[in-house]
Amino acid sequence: MRRKNWMKVLVTGGAGYIGSHTCKYLAERGHSVVTYDNLSTGHRELVKWGPFVHGDIRDYASLRRAIHTHEPDGLIHFASVIAVGESVQNPGLYYDINCMGSLTIMQVLRDEGVRPLVVSGSAAVYGLPNVCPVGESAVTNPINPYGRTKLVMEWMLADFEVAHKLPWVALRYFNASGADADGETGEWHEPETHLIPNVLRAVRGGQELKVFGNDYSTPDGTCIRDYIHVSDLAAAHVAALEHLLAGRPSTSINLGTGRGVSVAEIIAKASQVTGKPVPYTVYPRRPGDPAMLVADPARGREVLGWEAKYSDLETILSSAWAWECAGKTAH
Ligand code: UDP
């Protein structure tokens, strides 16, 4: 039982997109945050809400020292590599960082004292689901190395719980999107592969958008996804950690809205929000893209009492547009 009403949280990947939003969310609620990040893809400029430890999740000694020094009540683990295409080209990197890195975290917790661990999972664990919306009990059959590394991480967690009583929640994100309402952090990937930043960059006059396929069996022929605002993701991580600190059971939970939006609908809404046209060309399908991927968000509501609040398209696109126009990302 926790005696204090605030937590000290070590956040791996706290210098990244979802990690930095979660650090801000924690700090705003009076919690204490330590960011642990090797800055390979994260940005030092996004670490604003507590101390920073420069370290790699695969470095057992460094991670153990950080936990020994800061004595967090729990960990939120974001540090990972996330590009599906790159995972096909370079699977070794993905197994090394996403599996070996996660394993090292579990080993450090086993040896330094177990405490709750909330991790970044992914809807990629479902592969090409044959039911939509997708619930957590759907078959997990990832179709690329990225998705497989995220599933392996969940298997390791389940085994460490049995052997070492390590409590965990894996949050399976659908399409993370949007930016902080105050413009203090936002999406900053190099290179950027995600739809919404690429749409907004095309509006700003950068590279024309490539639409990957308009011959899917969806109403307008483009792929349908479930876009969830990053600030809603941040809230879910904190709710998951509180759930574990209250002694409730480990589990995997989808983070989505239950609402599907097509690529064409994103383009139309982006044009409306920015007041400008989105220059685009239709290209062939991107290998491995399911036609439709939409979450059944019921378990998040039931288990965590969590619900998306900022994930309407207007809020997602206007916050992402404000971040894009602020020009803080180097591209
Ligand atoms: N997409 C696109 N052009 C881009 C990036 C993405 O047409 O420059 C499409 C992609 O094929 C998919 C959807 O947008 O149907 C969402 O892709 P994203 O990479 O943002 O997320 P994913 O669903 O792959 O995790």
mmCIF file of C-alpha atoms and ligand atoms in Angstrom:
data_model
loop_
_atom_site.group_PDB
_atom_site.id
_atom_site.type_symbol
_atom_site.label_atom_id
_atom_site.label_comp_id
_atom_site.label_asym_id
_atom_site.label_seq_id
_atom_site.Cartn_x
_atom_site.Cartn_y
_atom_site.Cartn_z
ATOM 1 C CA MET A 1 0.000 0.000 0.000
ATOM 2 C CA ARG A 2 1.344 3.428 -0.917
ATOM 3 C CA ARG A 3 1.433 5.921 1.958
ATOM 4 C CA LYS A 4 2.076 9.074 -0.046
ATOM 5 C CA ASN A 5 -0.162 10.536 -2.726
ATOM 6 C CA TRP A 6 2.631 11.262 -5.179
ATOM 7 C CA MET A 7 4.919 8.906 -7.037
ATOM 8 C CA LYS A 8 8.513 9.028 -8.137
ATOM 9 C CA VAL A 9 8.703 7.604 -11.644
ATOM 10 C CA LEU A 10 11.670 6.665 -13.783
ATOM 11 C CA VAL A 11 10.755 7.148 -17.440
ATOM 12 C CA THR A 12 12.906 5.421 -20.051
ATOM 13 C CA GLY A 13 12.663 7.248 -23.363
ATOM 14 C CA GLY A 14 11.431 10.352 -21.545
ATOM 15 C CA ALA A 15 13.142 12.513 -24.196
ATOM 16 C CA GLY A 16 10.930 11.074 -26.927
ATOM 17 C CA TYR A 17 7.477 11.878 -28.267
ATOM 18 C CA ILE A 18 5.108 9.991 -25.947
ATOM 19 C CA GLY A 19 7.679 9.907 -23.121
ATOM 20 C CA SER A 20 8.049 13.684 -22.906
ATOM 21 C CA HIS A 21 4.270 14.208 -22.877
ATOM 22 C CA THR A 22 4.013 11.658 -20.065
ATOM 23 C CA CYS A 23 6.774 13.390 -18.060
ATOM 24 C CA LYS A 24 4.871 16.649 -18.347
ATOM 25 C CA TYR A 25 1.605 14.993 -17.345
ATOM 26 C CA LEU A 26 3.249 13.409 -14.276
ATOM 27 C CA ALA A 27 4.949 16.642 -13.193
ATOM 28 C CA GLU A 28 1.733 18.639 -13.572
ATOM 29 C CA ARG A 29 0.073 16.258 -11.147
ATOM 30 C CA GLY A 30 2.773 16.688 -8.512
ATOM 31 C CA HIS A 31 4.687 13.489 -9.244
ATOM 32 C CA SER A 32 8.454 13.377 -9.427
ATOM 33 C CA VAL A 33 10.013 12.331 -12.753
ATOM 34 C CA VAL A 34 13.465 11.107 -13.746
ATOM 35 C CA THR A 35 14.143 10.704 -17.479
ATOM 36 C CA TYR A 36 16.496 7.904 -18.545
ATOM 37 C CA ASP A 37 17.379 8.183 -22.244
ATOM 38 C CA ASN A 38 20.392 7.613 -24.509
ATOM 39 C CA LEU A 39 19.274 10.412 -26.885
ATOM 40 C CA SER A 40 19.679 8.160 -29.912
ATOM 41 C CA THR A 41 16.288 9.305 -31.157
ATOM 42 C CA GLY A 42 15.104 11.445 -28.225
ATOM 43 C CA HIS A 43 15.898 15.138 -27.755
ATOM 44 C CA ARG A 44 17.538 16.706 -24.707
ATOM 45 C CA GLU A 45 15.421 19.830 -25.340
ATOM 46 C CA LEU A 46 12.290 17.819 -24.516
ATOM 47 C CA VAL A 47 13.504 16.883 -21.020
ATOM 48 C CA LYS A 48 11.963 19.693 -18.999
ATOM 49 C CA TRP A 49 10.160 18.129 -16.086
ATOM 50 C CA GLY A 50 12.834 16.636 -13.843
ATOM 51 C CA PRO A 51 16.384 15.279 -13.758
ATOM 52 C CA PHE A 52 17.951 13.627 -16.766
ATOM 53 C CA VAL A 53 20.125 10.508 -16.720
ATOM 54 C CA HIS A 54 21.994 9.826 -19.944
ATOM 55 C CA GLY A 55 21.969 6.062 -20.289
ATOM 56 C CA ASP A 56 21.096 3.106 -22.453
ATOM 57 C CA ILE A 57 18.430 0.589 -21.424
ATOM 58 C CA ARG A 58 20.761 -2.248 -22.503
ATOM 59 C CA ASP A 59 23.396 -1.077 -19.998
ATOM 60 C CA TYR A 60 22.613 -3.125 -16.876
ATOM 61 C CA ALA A 61 25.098 -1.297 -14.617
ATOM 62 C CA SER A 62 23.990 2.186 -15.657
ATOM 63 C CA LEU A 63 20.303 1.377 -15.287
ATOM 64 C CA ARG A 64 20.816 -0.321 -11.943
ATOM 65 C CA ARG A 65 22.754 2.695 -10.698
ATOM 66 C CA ALA A 66 19.938 5.032 -11.806
ATOM 67 C CA ILE A 67 17.331 2.962 -9.960
ATOM 68 C CA HIS A 68 19.514 2.576 -6.895
ATOM 69 C CA THR A 69 20.149 6.340 -6.806
ATOM 70 C CA HIS A 70 16.637 7.600 -7.502
ATOM 71 C CA GLU A 71 14.601 4.809 -5.875
ATOM 72 C CA PRO A 72 11.511 5.247 -8.076
ATOM 73 C CA ASP A 73 8.141 3.845 -6.999
ATOM 74 C CA GLY A 74 7.625 2.606 -10.547
ATOM 75 C CA LEU A 75 8.925 2.718 -14.102
ATOM 76 C CA ILE A 76 7.365 3.702 -17.401
ATOM 77 C CA HIS A 77 9.314 2.225 -20.283
ATOM 78 C CA PHE A 78 9.083 3.991 -23.664
ATOM 79 C CA ALA A 79 12.647 3.635 -24.969
ATOM 80 C CA SER A 80 12.398 1.670 -28.203
ATOM 81 C CA VAL A 81 12.813 1.759 -31.952
ATOM 82 C CA ILE A 82 9.516 2.132 -33.780
ATOM 83 C CA ALA A 83 9.819 2.191 -37.575
ATOM 84 C CA VAL A 84 8.227 -0.847 -39.190
ATOM 85 C CA GLY A 85 10.168 -0.552 -42.461
ATOM 86 C CA GLU A 86 13.500 -0.224 -40.659
ATOM 87 C CA SER A 87 12.646 -3.275 -38.547
ATOM 88 C CA VAL A 88 12.373 -5.342 -41.737
ATOM 89 C CA GLN A 89 15.744 -4.047 -43.003
ATOM 90 C CA ASN A 90 17.551 -4.286 -39.687
ATOM 91 C CA PRO A 91 15.798 -6.767 -37.356
ATOM 92 C CA GLY A 92 18.917 -7.166 -35.201
ATOM 93 C CA LEU A 93 18.622 -3.566 -34.046
ATOM 94 C CA TYR A 94 14.965 -4.103 -33.141
ATOM 95 C CA TYR A 95 15.533 -7.313 -31.185
ATOM 96 C CA ASP A 96 18.521 -5.717 -29.475
ATOM 97 C CA ILE A 97 16.826 -2.527 -28.310
ATOM 98 C CA ASN A 98 13.203 -3.624 -27.924
ATOM 99 C CA CYS A 99 13.797 -7.129 -26.560
ATOM 100 C CA MET A 100 17.259 -7.061 -24.968
ATOM 101 C CA GLY A 101 16.667 -3.542 -23.636
ATOM 102 C CA SER A 102 13.336 -4.532 -22.089
ATOM 103 C CA LEU A 103 14.882 -7.720 -20.702
ATOM 104 C CA THR A 104 17.661 -5.693 -19.078
ATOM 105 C CA ILE A 105 15.070 -3.483 -17.376
ATOM 106 C CA MET A 106 13.296 -6.569 -16.009
ATOM 107 C CA GLN A 107 16.587 -8.078 -14.815
ATOM 108 C CA VAL A 108 17.557 -4.847 -13.054
ATOM 109 C CA LEU A 109 14.153 -4.723 -11.339
ATOM 110 C CA ARG A 110 14.506 -8.384 -10.351
ATOM 111 C CA ASP A 111 17.913 -7.686 -8.793
ATOM 112 C CA GLU A 112 17.329 -4.197 -7.370
ATOM 113 C CA GLY A 113 13.798 -4.810 -6.056
ATOM 114 C CA VAL A 114 10.704 -5.349 -8.171
ATOM 115 C CA ARG A 115 8.364 -2.428 -8.672
ATOM 116 C CA PRO A 116 5.565 -1.748 -11.138
ATOM 117 C CA LEU A 117 6.510 -1.468 -14.793
ATOM 118 C CA VAL A 118 4.285 0.117 -17.458
ATOM 119 C CA VAL A 119 5.510 -0.429 -21.014
ATOM 120 C CA SER A 120 4.864 0.837 -24.545
ATOM 121 C CA GLY A 121 3.175 -1.945 -26.403
ATOM 122 C CA SER A 122 1.718 -1.649 -29.852
ATOM 123 C CA ALA A 123 -1.312 -2.530 -31.930
ATOM 124 C CA ALA A 124 1.300 -4.054 -34.260
ATOM 125 C CA VAL A 125 1.089 -7.194 -32.078
ATOM 126 C CA TYR A 126 -2.244 -7.965 -33.779
ATOM 127 C CA GLY A 127 -0.829 -8.021 -37.331
ATOM 128 C CA LEU A 128 -3.675 -8.123 -39.846
ATOM 129 C CA PRO A 129 -6.683 -8.588 -37.565
ATOM 130 C CA ASN A 130 -9.744 -10.237 -39.040
ATOM 131 C CA VAL A 131 -12.075 -8.522 -36.597
ATOM 132 C CA CYS A 132 -12.462 -4.802 -36.121
ATOM 133 C CA PRO A 133 -12.602 -3.163 -33.613
ATOM 134 C CA VAL A 134 -9.822 -5.243 -32.082
ATOM 135 C CA GLY A 135 -10.071 -6.349 -28.455
ATOM 136 C CA GLU A 136 -7.107 -7.492 -26.357
ATOM 137 C CA SER A 137 -8.156 -11.120 -26.632
ATOM 138 C CA ALA A 138 -7.804 -11.037 -30.439
ATOM 139 C CA VAL A 139 -5.141 -13.327 -31.886
ATOM 140 C CA THR A 140 -1.667 -11.795 -31.719
ATOM 141 C CA ASN A 141 0.048 -12.500 -35.008
ATOM 142 C CA PRO A 142 2.472 -9.676 -35.811
ATOM 143 C CA ILE A 143 3.580 -9.435 -39.437
ATOM 144 C CA ASN A 144 6.867 -7.575 -39.053
ATOM 145 C CA PRO A 145 9.887 -7.626 -36.710
ATOM 146 C CA TYR A 146 8.750 -4.456 -34.931
ATOM 147 C CA GLY A 147 5.442 -6.051 -33.922
ATOM 148 C CA ARG A 148 7.183 -9.281 -32.948
ATOM 149 C CA THR A 149 9.611 -7.451 -30.637
ATOM 150 C CA LYS A 150 6.683 -5.818 -28.863
ATOM 151 C CA LEU A 151 4.979 -9.183 -28.424
ATOM 152 C CA VAL A 152 8.170 -10.833 -27.142
ATOM 153 C CA MET A 153 8.404 -8.039 -24.563
ATOM 154 C CA GLU A 154 4.899 -8.904 -23.321
ATOM 155 C CA TRP A 155 5.810 -12.596 -23.088
ATOM 156 C CA MET A 156 8.909 -11.754 -21.055
ATOM 157 C CA LEU A 157 6.825 -9.622 -18.706
ATOM 158 C CA ALA A 158 4.383 -12.472 -18.109
ATOM 159 C CA ASP A 159 7.267 -14.848 -17.327
ATOM 160 C CA PHE A 160 8.988 -12.365 -14.986
ATOM 161 C CA GLU A 161 5.727 -11.872 -13.151
ATOM 162 C CA VAL A 162 5.384 -15.607 -12.502
ATOM 163 C CA ALA A 163 9.004 -16.069 -11.463
ATOM 164 C CA HIS A 164 9.746 -12.755 -9.724
ATOM 165 C CA LYS A 165 6.338 -11.148 -8.972
ATOM 166 C CA LEU A 166 7.054 -8.235 -11.293
ATOM 167 C CA PRO A 167 3.780 -6.276 -11.793
ATOM 168 C CA TRP A 168 3.277 -4.886 -15.309
ATOM 169 C CA VAL A 169 0.876 -3.256 -17.725
ATOM 170 C CA ALA A 170 1.513 -3.248 -21.484
ATOM 171 C CA LEU A 171 -0.299 -0.448 -23.282
ATOM 172 C CA ARG A 172 -0.935 -1.305 -26.912
ATOM 173 C CA TYR A 173 -1.086 2.008 -28.755
ATOM 174 C CA PHE A 174 -2.999 2.508 -31.935
ATOM 175 C CA ASN A 175 -1.960 5.699 -33.826
ATOM 176 C CA ALA A 176 -0.303 8.199 -31.492
ATOM 177 C CA SER A 177 -0.849 11.733 -32.774
ATOM 178 C CA GLY A 178 -1.170 15.404 -31.863
ATOM 179 C CA ALA A 179 0.973 17.546 -29.587
ATOM 180 C CA ASP A 180 0.976 19.191 -26.175
ATOM 181 C CA ALA A 181 -1.721 21.911 -25.872
ATOM 182 C CA ASP A 182 0.880 24.404 -24.552
ATOM 183 C CA GLY A 183 3.357 23.710 -27.354
ATOM 184 C CA GLU A 184 6.025 22.555 -24.905
ATOM 185 C CA THR A 185 6.583 19.257 -26.675
ATOM 186 C CA GLY A 186 5.429 17.443 -29.794
ATOM 187 C CA GLU A 187 6.234 14.841 -32.403
ATOM 188 C CA TRP A 188 9.896 14.951 -33.492
ATOM 189 C CA HIS A 189 11.117 11.930 -35.417
ATOM 190 C CA GLU A 190 13.992 11.856 -37.884
ATOM 191 C CA PRO A 191 13.131 10.664 -40.448
ATOM 192 C CA GLU A 192 9.394 11.154 -40.062
ATOM 193 C CA THR A 193 7.300 8.280 -41.377
ATOM 194 C CA HIS A 194 3.935 9.011 -39.744
ATOM 195 C CA LEU A 195 0.942 10.267 -41.653
ATOM 196 C CA ILE A 196 -0.102 13.406 -39.768
ATOM 197 C CA PRO A 197 3.309 15.145 -39.565
ATOM 198 C CA ASN A 198 3.892 14.269 -43.215
ATOM 199 C CA VAL A 199 0.509 15.766 -44.169
ATOM 200 C CA LEU A 200 1.314 18.970 -42.268
ATOM 201 C CA ARG A 201 4.793 19.229 -43.765
ATOM 202 C CA ALA A 202 3.280 18.926 -47.216
ATOM 203 C CA VAL A 203 0.940 21.811 -46.331
ATOM 204 C CA ARG A 204 3.907 23.913 -45.215
ATOM 205 C CA GLY A 205 5.553 23.412 -48.572
ATOM 206 C CA GLY A 206 7.975 20.634 -47.790
ATOM 207 C CA GLN A 207 7.782 17.324 -49.561
ATOM 208 C CA GLU A 208 4.514 16.443 -51.248
ATOM 209 C CA LEU A 209 2.570 13.772 -49.324
ATOM 210 C CA LYS A 210 2.722 10.239 -50.636
ATOM 211 C CA VAL A 211 -0.580 8.469 -50.064
ATOM 212 C CA PHE A 212 0.184 4.782 -49.834
ATOM 213 C CA GLY A 213 -2.696 3.149 -51.677
ATOM 214 C CA ASN A 214 -6.277 4.163 -52.507
ATOM 215 C CA ASP A 215 -7.483 0.730 -53.595
ATOM 216 C CA TYR A 216 -8.211 -0.785 -50.178
ATOM 217 C CA SER A 217 -11.591 -2.280 -49.418
ATOM 218 C CA THR A 218 -12.631 0.743 -47.339
ATOM 219 C CA PRO A 219 -15.350 3.294 -48.218
ATOM 220 C CA ASP A 220 -12.905 5.779 -49.833
ATOM 221 C CA GLY A 221 -10.182 3.251 -50.696
ATOM 222 C CA THR A 222 -7.590 4.602 -48.222
ATOM 223 C CA CYS A 223 -6.477 2.919 -44.987
ATOM 224 C CA ILE A 224 -8.418 3.409 -41.786
ATOM 225 C CA ARG A 225 -6.672 3.942 -38.443
ATOM 226 C CA ASP A 226 -7.575 4.879 -34.877
ATOM 227 C CA TYR A 227 -5.808 8.165 -34.032
ATOM 228 C CA ILE A 228 -5.283 8.771 -30.339
ATOM 229 C CA HIS A 229 -3.983 12.043 -28.913
ATOM 230 C CA VAL A 230 -0.595 11.770 -27.218
ATOM 231 C CA SER A 231 -1.907 13.575 -24.107
ATOM 232 C CA ASP A 232 -4.548 10.845 -23.776
ATOM 233 C CA LEU A 233 -1.762 8.260 -24.006
ATOM 234 C CA ALA A 234 0.155 10.097 -21.271
ATOM 235 C CA ALA A 235 -2.868 9.982 -18.954
ATOM 236 C CA ALA A 236 -3.299 6.252 -19.562
ATOM 237 C CA HIS A 237 0.297 5.499 -18.516
ATOM 238 C CA VAL A 238 -0.146 7.307 -15.249
ATOM 239 C CA ALA A 239 -3.478 5.562 -14.630
ATOM 240 C CA ALA A 240 -1.787 2.216 -15.356
ATOM 241 C CA LEU A 241 0.994 2.891 -12.869
ATOM 242 C CA GLU A 242 -1.521 3.923 -10.210
ATOM 243 C CA HIS A 243 -3.473 0.735 -10.964
ATOM 244 C CA LEU A 244 -0.378 -1.376 -10.267
ATOM 245 C CA LEU A 245 0.661 0.599 -7.190
ATOM 246 C CA ALA A 246 -2.824 -0.085 -5.799
ATOM 247 C CA GLY A 247 -2.004 -3.791 -6.096
ATOM 248 C CA ARG A 248 -4.280 -4.532 -9.040
ATOM 249 C CA PRO A 249 -3.441 -7.182 -11.644
ATOM 250 C CA SER A 250 -1.031 -7.057 -14.550
ATOM 251 C CA THR A 251 -2.590 -6.901 -18.006
ATOM 252 C CA SER A 252 -2.387 -5.682 -21.607
ATOM 253 C CA ILE A 253 -4.645 -2.807 -22.608
ATOM 254 C CA ASN A 254 -5.462 -1.189 -25.955
ATOM 255 C CA LEU A 255 -5.162 2.570 -26.183
ATOM 256 C CA GLY A 256 -7.415 3.871 -28.910
ATOM 257 C CA THR A 257 -10.727 5.636 -29.368
ATOM 258 C CA GLY A 258 -12.782 2.989 -31.173
ATOM 259 C CA ARG A 259 -13.256 5.421 -34.066
ATOM 260 C CA GLY A 260 -11.729 4.746 -37.471
ATOM 261 C CA VAL A 261 -10.521 7.586 -39.713
ATOM 262 C CA SER A 262 -9.228 7.190 -43.275
ATOM 263 C CA VAL A 263 -6.130 8.776 -44.803
ATOM 264 C CA ALA A 264 -8.433 10.776 -47.113
ATOM 265 C CA GLU A 265 -10.401 12.056 -44.098
ATOM 266 C CA ILE A 266 -7.154 13.165 -42.418
ATOM 267 C CA ILE A 267 -6.160 15.045 -45.561
ATOM 268 C CA ALA A 268 -9.568 16.773 -45.768
ATOM 269 C CA LYS A 269 -9.539 17.722 -42.086
ATOM 270 C CA ALA A 270 -5.937 18.962 -42.266
ATOM 271 C CA SER A 271 -6.893 21.187 -45.160
ATOM 272 C CA GLN A 272 -9.783 22.595 -43.139
ATOM 273 C CA VAL A 273 -7.699 23.158 -39.970
ATOM 274 C CA THR A 274 -4.769 24.794 -41.793
ATOM 275 C CA GLY A 275 -6.867 26.625 -44.382
ATOM 276 C CA LYS A 276 -4.564 25.304 -47.103
ATOM 277 C CA PRO A 277 -4.580 22.466 -49.614
ATOM 278 C CA VAL A 278 -2.579 19.291 -48.971
ATOM 279 C CA PRO A 279 -0.467 18.489 -52.047
ATOM 280 C CA TYR A 280 -0.355 14.716 -52.498
ATOM 281 C CA THR A 281 0.161 11.909 -54.973
ATOM 282 C CA VAL A 282 -1.171 8.392 -54.705
ATOM 283 C CA TYR A 283 1.534 5.714 -54.560
ATOM 284 C CA PRO A 284 1.287 1.933 -54.377
ATOM 285 C CA ARG A 285 0.366 0.329 -51.069
ATOM 286 C CA ARG A 286 3.049 0.242 -48.358
ATOM 287 C CA PRO A 287 3.869 -3.400 -47.616
ATOM 288 C CA GLY A 288 2.394 -4.650 -44.353
ATOM 289 C CA ASP A 289 -0.312 -1.977 -43.958
ATOM 290 C CA PRO A 290 -3.647 -3.479 -42.850
ATOM 291 C CA ALA A 291 -6.697 -1.852 -44.504
ATOM 292 C CA MET A 292 -8.266 -1.129 -41.150
ATOM 293 C CA LEU A 293 -6.999 -1.054 -37.585
ATOM 294 C CA VAL A 294 -9.346 0.240 -34.904
ATOM 295 C CA ALA A 295 -9.263 -0.440 -31.163
ATOM 296 C CA ASP A 296 -11.961 -1.730 -28.940
ATOM 297 C CA PRO A 297 -11.179 0.612 -26.018
ATOM 298 C CA ALA A 298 -13.526 -1.041 -23.484
ATOM 299 C CA ARG A 299 -10.850 -2.630 -21.288
ATOM 300 C CA GLY A 300 -9.057 0.698 -20.729
ATOM 301 C CA ARG A 301 -12.332 2.127 -19.480
ATOM 302 C CA GLU A 302 -13.149 -0.839 -17.262
ATOM 303 C CA VAL A 303 -9.694 -1.489 -15.802
ATOM 304 C CA LEU A 304 -8.151 1.985 -15.656
ATOM 305 C CA GLY A 305 -11.224 4.219 -15.736
ATOM 306 C CA TRP A 306 -9.455 5.859 -18.685
ATOM 307 C CA GLU A 307 -11.076 7.392 -21.716
ATOM 308 C CA ALA A 308 -9.728 9.508 -24.562
ATOM 309 C CA LYS A 309 -10.534 13.202 -24.014
ATOM 310 C CA TYR A 310 -8.444 15.048 -26.589
ATOM 311 C CA SER A 311 -8.648 12.666 -29.517
ATOM 312 C CA ASP A 312 -11.180 14.432 -31.731
ATOM 313 C CA LEU A 313 -9.615 15.144 -35.121
ATOM 314 C CA GLU A 314 -9.863 18.904 -34.673
ATOM 315 C CA THR A 315 -7.761 18.853 -31.470
ATOM 316 C CA ILE A 316 -5.279 16.338 -32.874
ATOM 317 C CA LEU A 317 -4.677 18.271 -36.076
ATOM 318 C CA SER A 318 -4.720 21.776 -34.619
ATOM 319 C CA SER A 319 -2.230 20.856 -31.862
ATOM 320 C CA ALA A 320 0.031 19.057 -34.354
ATOM 321 C CA TRP A 321 -0.212 22.059 -36.706
ATOM 322 C CA ALA A 322 0.731 24.522 -33.933
ATOM 323 C CA TRP A 323 3.774 22.360 -33.089
ATOM 324 C CA GLU A 324 4.726 22.083 -36.754
ATOM 325 C CA CYS A 325 4.439 25.845 -37.275
ATOM 326 C CA ALA A 326 6.506 26.566 -34.152
ATOM 327 C CA GLY A 327 9.380 25.027 -36.128
ATOM 328 C CA LYS A 328 11.060 23.395 -33.139
ATOM 329 C CA THR A 329 11.860 20.211 -35.022
ATOM 330 C CA ALA A 330 14.882 20.201 -37.305
ATOM 331 C CA HIS A 331 13.967 19.118 -40.815
HETATM 332 N N1 UDP B 1 0.553 6.905 -44.733
HETATM 333 C C1 UDP B 1 0.587 7.545 -45.961
HETATM 334 N N2 UDP B 1 1.621 8.401 -46.205
HETATM 335 C C2 UDP B 1 2.612 8.670 -45.290
HETATM 336 C C3 UDP B 1 2.554 8.005 -44.048
HETATM 337 C C4 UDP B 1 1.513 7.134 -43.809
HETATM 338 O O1 UDP B 1 -0.293 7.342 -46.805
HETATM 339 O O2 UDP B 1 3.521 9.462 -45.590
HETATM 340 C C5 UDP B 1 -0.560 5.990 -44.434
HETATM 341 C C6 UDP B 1 -0.117 4.579 -44.101
HETATM 342 O O3 UDP B 1 -0.037 3.814 -45.278
HETATM 343 C C7 UDP B 1 -1.226 4.120 -43.156
HETATM 344 C C8 UDP B 1 -1.640 5.408 -42.432
HETATM 345 O O4 UDP B 1 -1.198 6.470 -43.258
HETATM 346 O O5 UDP B 1 -2.323 3.672 -43.902
HETATM 347 C C9 UDP B 1 -1.021 5.551 -41.048
HETATM 348 O O6 UDP B 1 0.375 5.339 -41.168
HETATM 349 P P1 UDP B 1 1.405 5.716 -40.009
HETATM 350 O O7 UDP B 1 2.773 5.428 -40.544
HETATM 351 O O8 UDP B 1 1.157 7.110 -39.540
HETATM 352 O O9 UDP B 1 1.033 4.753 -38.820
HETATM 353 P P2 UDP B 1 0.871 3.143 -38.766
HETATM 354 O O10 UDP B 1 -0.601 2.877 -38.887
HETATM 355 O O11 UDP B 1 1.681 2.549 -39.873
HETATM 356 O O12 UDP B 1 1.393 2.800 -37.417
#
